[in-house]
JSON list of C-alpha atoms in Angstrom, two decimals:
[
{"chain": "A", "resi": 1, "resn": "MET", "atom": "CA", "xyz": [0.00, 0.00, 0.00]},
{"chain": "A", "resi": 2, "resn": "ARG", "atom": "CA", "xyz": [1.28, 3.45, -0.96]},
{"chain": "A", "resi": 3, "resn": "VAL", "atom": "CA", "xyz": [0.35, 6.35, 1.32]},
{"chain": "A", "resi": 4, "resn": "ILE", "atom": "CA", "xyz": [0.80, 10.09, 0.89]},
{"chain": "A", "resi": 5, "resn": "VAL", "atom": "CA", "xyz": [0.93, 12.34, 3.96]},
{"chain": "A", "resi": 6, "resn": "VAL", "atom": "CA", "xyz": [0.52, 16.08, 3.51]},
{"chain": "A", "resi": 7, "resn": "GLU", "atom": "CA", "xyz": [1.11, 17.93, 6.79]},
{"chain": "A", "resi": 8, "resn": "ASP", "atom": "CA", "xyz": [3.03, 21.12, 7.51]},
{"chain": "A", "resi": 9, "resn": "SER", "atom": "CA", "xyz": [4.04, 20.15, 11.06]},
{"chain": "A", "resi": 10, "resn": "ARG", "atom": "CA", "xyz": [7.22, 18.07, 11.03]},
{"chain": "A", "resi": 11, "resn": "SER", "atom": "CA", "xyz": [6.49, 16.68, 14.50]},
{"chain": "A", "resi": 12, "resn": "MET", "atom": "CA", "xyz": [3.03, 15.54, 13.36]},
{"chain": "A", "resi": 13, "resn": "VAL", "atom": "CA", "xyz": [4.56, 13.93, 10.27]},
{"chain": "A", "resi": 14, "resn": "GLY", "atom": "CA", "xyz": [6.97, 12.03, 12.53]},
{"chain": "A", "resi": 15, "resn": "LEU", "atom": "CA", "xyz": [4.09, 10.77, 14.66]},
{"chain": "A", "resi": 16, "resn": "ILE", "atom": "CA", "xyz": [2.05, 9.72, 11.63]},
{"chain": "A", "resi": 17, "resn": "LYS", "atom": "CA", "xyz": [5.01, 7.90, 10.08]},
{"chain": "A", "resi": 18, "resn": "ASP", "atom": "CA", "xyz": [5.64, 6.04, 13.36]},
{"chain": "A", "resi": 19, "resn": "ILE", "atom": "CA", "xyz": [2.00, 4.95, 13.39]},
{"chain": "A", "resi": 20, "resn": "LEU", "atom": "CA", "xyz": [2.08, 3.87, 9.74]},
{"chain": "A", "resi": 21, "resn": "LYS", "atom": "CA", "xyz": [5.14, 1.67, 10.40]},
{"chain": "A", "resi": 22, "resn": "ARG", "atom": "CA", "xyz": [2.82, -0.58, 12.42]},
{"chain": "A", "resi": 23, "resn": "LYS", "atom": "CA", "xyz": [1.01, -1.59, 9.23]},
{"chain": "A", "resi": 24, "resn": "LYS", "atom": "CA", "xyz": [3.05, -4.25, 7.41]},
{"chain": "A", "resi": 25, "resn": "GLU", "atom": "CA", "xyz": [1.09, -3.77, 4.20]},
{"chain": "A", "resi": 26, "resn": "ILE", "atom": "CA", "xyz": [2.28, -0.16, 3.85]},
{"chain": "A", "resi": 27, "resn": "SER", "atom": "CA", "xyz": [5.25, -0.28, 1.50]},
{"chain": "A", "resi": 28, "resn": "GLN", "atom": "CA", "xyz": [5.76, 3.42, 0.81]},
{"chain": "A", "resi": 29, "resn": "VAL", "atom": "CA", "xyz": [5.00, 6.72, 2.57]},
{"chain": "A", "resi": 30, "resn": "ASP", "atom": "CA", "xyz": [5.56, 9.94, 0.64]},
{"chain": "A", "resi": 31, "resn": "VAL", "atom": "CA", "xyz": [5.53, 13.17, 2.67]},
{"chain": "A", "resi": 32, "resn": "PHE", "atom": "CA", "xyz": [4.84, 16.74, 1.59]},
{"chain": "A", "resi": 33, "resn": "TYR", "atom": "CA", "xyz": [4.82, 19.81, 3.82]},
{"chain": "A", "resi": 34, "resn": "ASP", "atom": "CA", "xyz": [2.78, 22.14, 1.60]},
{"chain": "A", "resi": 35, "resn": "GLY", "atom": "CA", "xyz": [-0.29, 21.85, -0.57]},
{"chain": "A", "resi": 36, "resn": "ASP", "atom": "CA", "xyz": [1.24, 23.11, -3.80]},
{"chain": "A", "resi": 37, "resn": "SER", "atom": "CA", "xyz": [3.95, 20.46, -4.11]},
{"chain": "A", "resi": 38, "resn": "ALA", "atom": "CA", "xyz": [1.50, 17.78, -2.93]},
{"chain": "A", "resi": 39, "resn": "LEU", "atom": "CA", "xyz": [-1.04, 18.78, -5.57]},
{"chain": "A", "resi": 40, "resn": "LYS", "atom": "CA", "xyz": [1.52, 18.26, -8.30]},
{"chain": "A", "resi": 41, "resn": "LYS", "atom": "CA", "xyz": [2.38, 14.79, -6.98]},
{"chain": "A", "resi": 42, "resn": "ILE", "atom": "CA", "xyz": [-1.28, 13.82, -6.52]},
{"chain": "A", "resi": 43, "resn": "ARG", "atom": "CA", "xyz": [-1.95, 14.72, -10.14]},
{"chain": "A", "resi": 44, "resn": "GLU", "atom": "CA", "xyz": [1.06, 12.66, -11.29]},
{"chain": "A", "resi": 45, "resn": "GLU", "atom": "CA", "xyz": [0.63, 9.53, -9.19]},
{"chain": "A", "resi": 46, "resn": "LYS", "atom": "CA", "xyz": [-2.05, 7.39, -7.60]},
{"chain": "A", "resi": 47, "resn": "TYR", "atom": "CA", "xyz": [-1.78, 6.43, -3.94]},
{"chain": "A", "resi": 48, "resn": "ASP", "atom": "CA", "xyz": [-3.78, 3.84, -2.03]},
{"chain": "A", "resi": 49, "resn": "PHE", "atom": "CA", "xyz": [-4.48, 6.18, 0.89]},
{"chain": "A", "resi": 50, "resn": "TYR", "atom": "CA", "xyz": [-4.31, 9.95, 1.40]},
{"chain": "A", "resi": 51, "resn": "ILE", "atom": "CA", "xyz": [-3.73, 11.65, 4.78]},
{"chain": "A", "resi": 52, "resn": "LEU", "atom": "CA", "xyz": [-4.20, 15.37, 4.30]},
{"chain": "A", "resi": 53, "resn": "ASP", "atom": "CA", "xyz": [-3.98, 18.22, 6.78]},
{"chain": "A", "resi": 54, "resn": "TYR", "atom": "CA", "xyz": [-6.86, 20.64, 6.41]},
{"chain": "A", "resi": 55, "resn": "GLU", "atom": "CA", "xyz": [-4.86, 23.84, 6.79]},
{"chain": "A", "resi": 56, "resn": "LEU", "atom": "CA", "xyz": [-1.67, 23.96, 4.74]},
{"chain": "A", "resi": 57, "resn": "PRO", "atom": "CA", "xyz": [0.59, 26.51, 3.11]},
{"chain": "A", "resi": 58, "resn": "GLY", "atom": "CA", "xyz": [-0.65, 26.85, -0.47]},
{"chain": "A", "resi": 59, "resn": "VAL", "atom": "CA", "xyz": [-3.50, 24.59, -1.53]},
{"chain": "A", "resi": 60, "resn": "ASP", "atom": "CA", "xyz": [-5.69, 23.37, 1.37]},
{"chain": "A", "resi": 61, "resn": "GLY", "atom": "CA", "xyz": [-6.51, 19.79, 2.28]},
{"chain": "A", "resi": 62, "resn": "VAL", "atom": "CA", "xyz": [-10.06, 19.82, 0.90]},
{"chain": "A", "resi": 63, "resn": "THR", "atom": "CA", "xyz": [-8.77, 20.91, -2.52]},
{"chain": "A", "resi": 64, "resn": "LEU", "atom": "CA", "xyz": [-6.22, 18.09, -2.38]},
{"chain": "A", "resi": 65, "resn": "ALA", "atom": "CA", "xyz": [-8.95, 15.64, -1.37]},
{"chain": "A", "resi": 66, "resn": "LYS", "atom": "CA", "xyz": [-11.07, 16.61, -4.38]},
{"chain": "A", "resi": 67, "resn": "GLU", "atom": "CA", "xyz": [-8.10, 15.99, -6.67]},
{"chain": "A", "resi": 68, "resn": "ALA", "atom": "CA", "xyz": [-7.30, 12.65, -4.98]},
{"chain": "A", "resi": 69, "resn": "GLU", "atom": "CA", "xyz": [-10.92, 11.55, -5.30]},
{"chain": "A", "resi": 70, "resn": "LYS", "atom": "CA", "xyz": [-10.51, 11.54, -9.07]},
{"chain": "A", "resi": 71, "resn": "LYS", "atom": "CA", "xyz": [-8.25, 8.50, -8.57]},
{"chain": "A", "resi": 72, "resn": "VAL", "atom": "CA", "xyz": [-9.62, 6.70, -5.50]},
{"chain": "A", "resi": 73, "resn": "GLY", "atom": "CA", "xyz": [-12.84, 6.48, -3.53]},
{"chain": "A", "resi": 74, "resn": "LYS", "atom": "CA", "xyz": [-13.53, 9.01, -0.80]},
{"chain": "A", "resi": 75, "resn": "GLU", "atom": "CA", "xyz": [-13.12, 6.29, 1.87]},
{"chain": "A", "resi": 76, "resn": "ARG", "atom": "CA", "xyz": [-9.38, 6.28, 1.06]},
{"chain": "A", "resi": 77, "resn": "ILE", "atom": "CA", "xyz": [-9.04, 9.97, 1.94]},
{"chain": "A", "resi": 78, "resn": "LEU", "atom": "CA", "xyz": [-8.60, 11.25, 5.50]},
{"chain": "A", "resi": 79, "resn": "ILE", "atom": "CA", "xyz": [-8.45, 14.93, 6.41]},
{"chain": "A", "resi": 80, "resn": "ILE", "atom": "CA", "xyz": [-6.81, 15.76, 9.73]},
{"chain": "A", "resi": 81, "resn": "SER", "atom": "CA", "xyz": [-7.52, 19.03, 11.48]},
{"chain": "A", "resi": 82, "resn": "ALA", "atom": "CA", "xyz": [-6.68, 20.88, 14.67]},
{"chain": "A", "resi": 83, "resn": "PHE", "atom": "CA", "xyz": [-10.01, 22.72, 14.39]},
{"chain": "A", "resi": 84, "resn": "GLU", "atom": "CA", "xyz": [-12.41, 20.84, 16.65]},
{"chain": "A", "resi": 85, "resn": "ASP", "atom": "CA", "xyz": [-15.48, 22.19, 14.90]},
{"chain": "A", "resi": 86, "resn": "PHE", "atom": "CA", "xyz": [-14.26, 21.30, 11.39]},
{"chain": "A", "resi": 87, "resn": "LYS", "atom": "CA", "xyz": [-16.47, 18.72, 9.74]},
{"chain": "A", "resi": 88, "resn": "HIS", "atom": "CA", "xyz": [-16.89, 17.70, 6.14]},
{"chain": "A", "resi": 89, "resn": "ASP", "atom": "CA", "xyz": [-19.92, 15.99, 4.68]},
{"chain": "A", "resi": 90, "resn": "ARG", "atom": "CA", "xyz": [-17.90, 14.12, 2.04]},
{"chain": "A", "resi": 91, "resn": "TYR", "atom": "CA", "xyz": [-14.58, 13.09, 3.61]},
{"chain": "A", "resi": 92, "resn": "ASN", "atom": "CA", "xyz": [-13.53, 11.40, 6.83]},
{"chain": "A", "resi": 93, "resn": "VAL", "atom": "CA", "xyz": [-12.10, 13.86, 9.35]},
{"chain": "A", "resi": 94, "resn": "LEU", "atom": "CA", "xyz": [-9.77, 13.06, 12.25]},
{"chain": "A", "resi": 95, "resn": "HIS", "atom": "CA", "xyz": [-9.20, 15.79, 14.82]},
{"chain": "A", "resi": 96, "resn": "LYS", "atom": "CA", "xyz": [-5.81, 16.48, 16.40]},
{"chain": "A", "resi": 97, "resn": "PRO", "atom": "CA", "xyz": [-4.68, 15.33, 18.83]},
{"chain": "A", "resi": 98, "resn": "PHE", "atom": "CA", "xyz": [-5.73, 11.76, 18.02]},
{"chain": "A", "resi": 99, "resn": "GLN", "atom": "CA", "xyz": [-5.00, 8.30, 19.37]},
{"chain": "A", "resi": 100, "resn": "ILE", "atom": "CA", "xyz": [-2.96, 5.75, 17.42]},
{"chain": "A", "resi": 101, "resn": "GLY", "atom": "CA", "xyz": [-5.94, 3.45, 17.05]},
{"chain": "A", "resi": 102, "resn": "GLU", "atom": "CA", "xyz": [-8.08, 6.22, 15.61]},
{"chain": "A", "resi": 103, "resn": "LEU", "atom": "CA", "xyz": [-5.71, 6.68, 12.69]},
{"chain": "A", "resi": 104, "resn": "LEU", "atom": "CA", "xyz": [-5.19, 2.95, 12.18]},
{"chain": "A", "resi": 105, "resn": "LYS", "atom": "CA", "xyz": [-8.93, 2.25, 11.92]},
{"chain": "A", "resi": 106, "resn": "TYR", "atom": "CA", "xyz": [-9.17, 4.44, 8.82]},
{"chain": "A", "resi": 107, "resn": "LEU", "atom": "CA", "xyz": [-6.48, 2.33, 7.15]},
{"chain": "A", "resi": 108, "resn": "GLU", "atom": "CA", "xyz": [-8.54, -0.86, 7.59]},
{"chain": "A", "resi": 109, "resn": "LEU", "atom": "CA", "xyz": [-10.09, -1.00, 4.14]}
]
């Protein structure tokens, strides 16, 4: 399984990567720290799962999710957000801070 993580916080990226290492079926994790460079990669390649921060420098996570959805189903897209009141009627949302198991359950497809 190939996963893309788009998150501007390096410490959060480290945490997410540590969690993803627990999943043996994940063979590749690509990381981007801004929406603009991630958008280019999302347009070029297909991933099996997308973990996207809502608020990013450049293009936001919802815009990235819409682009990713052209390649995979919406259930393979997870938006993470520090805004407790952020909800989206189309995509799964995980609020920061989150527990390890909360992230892992979204990867059980």
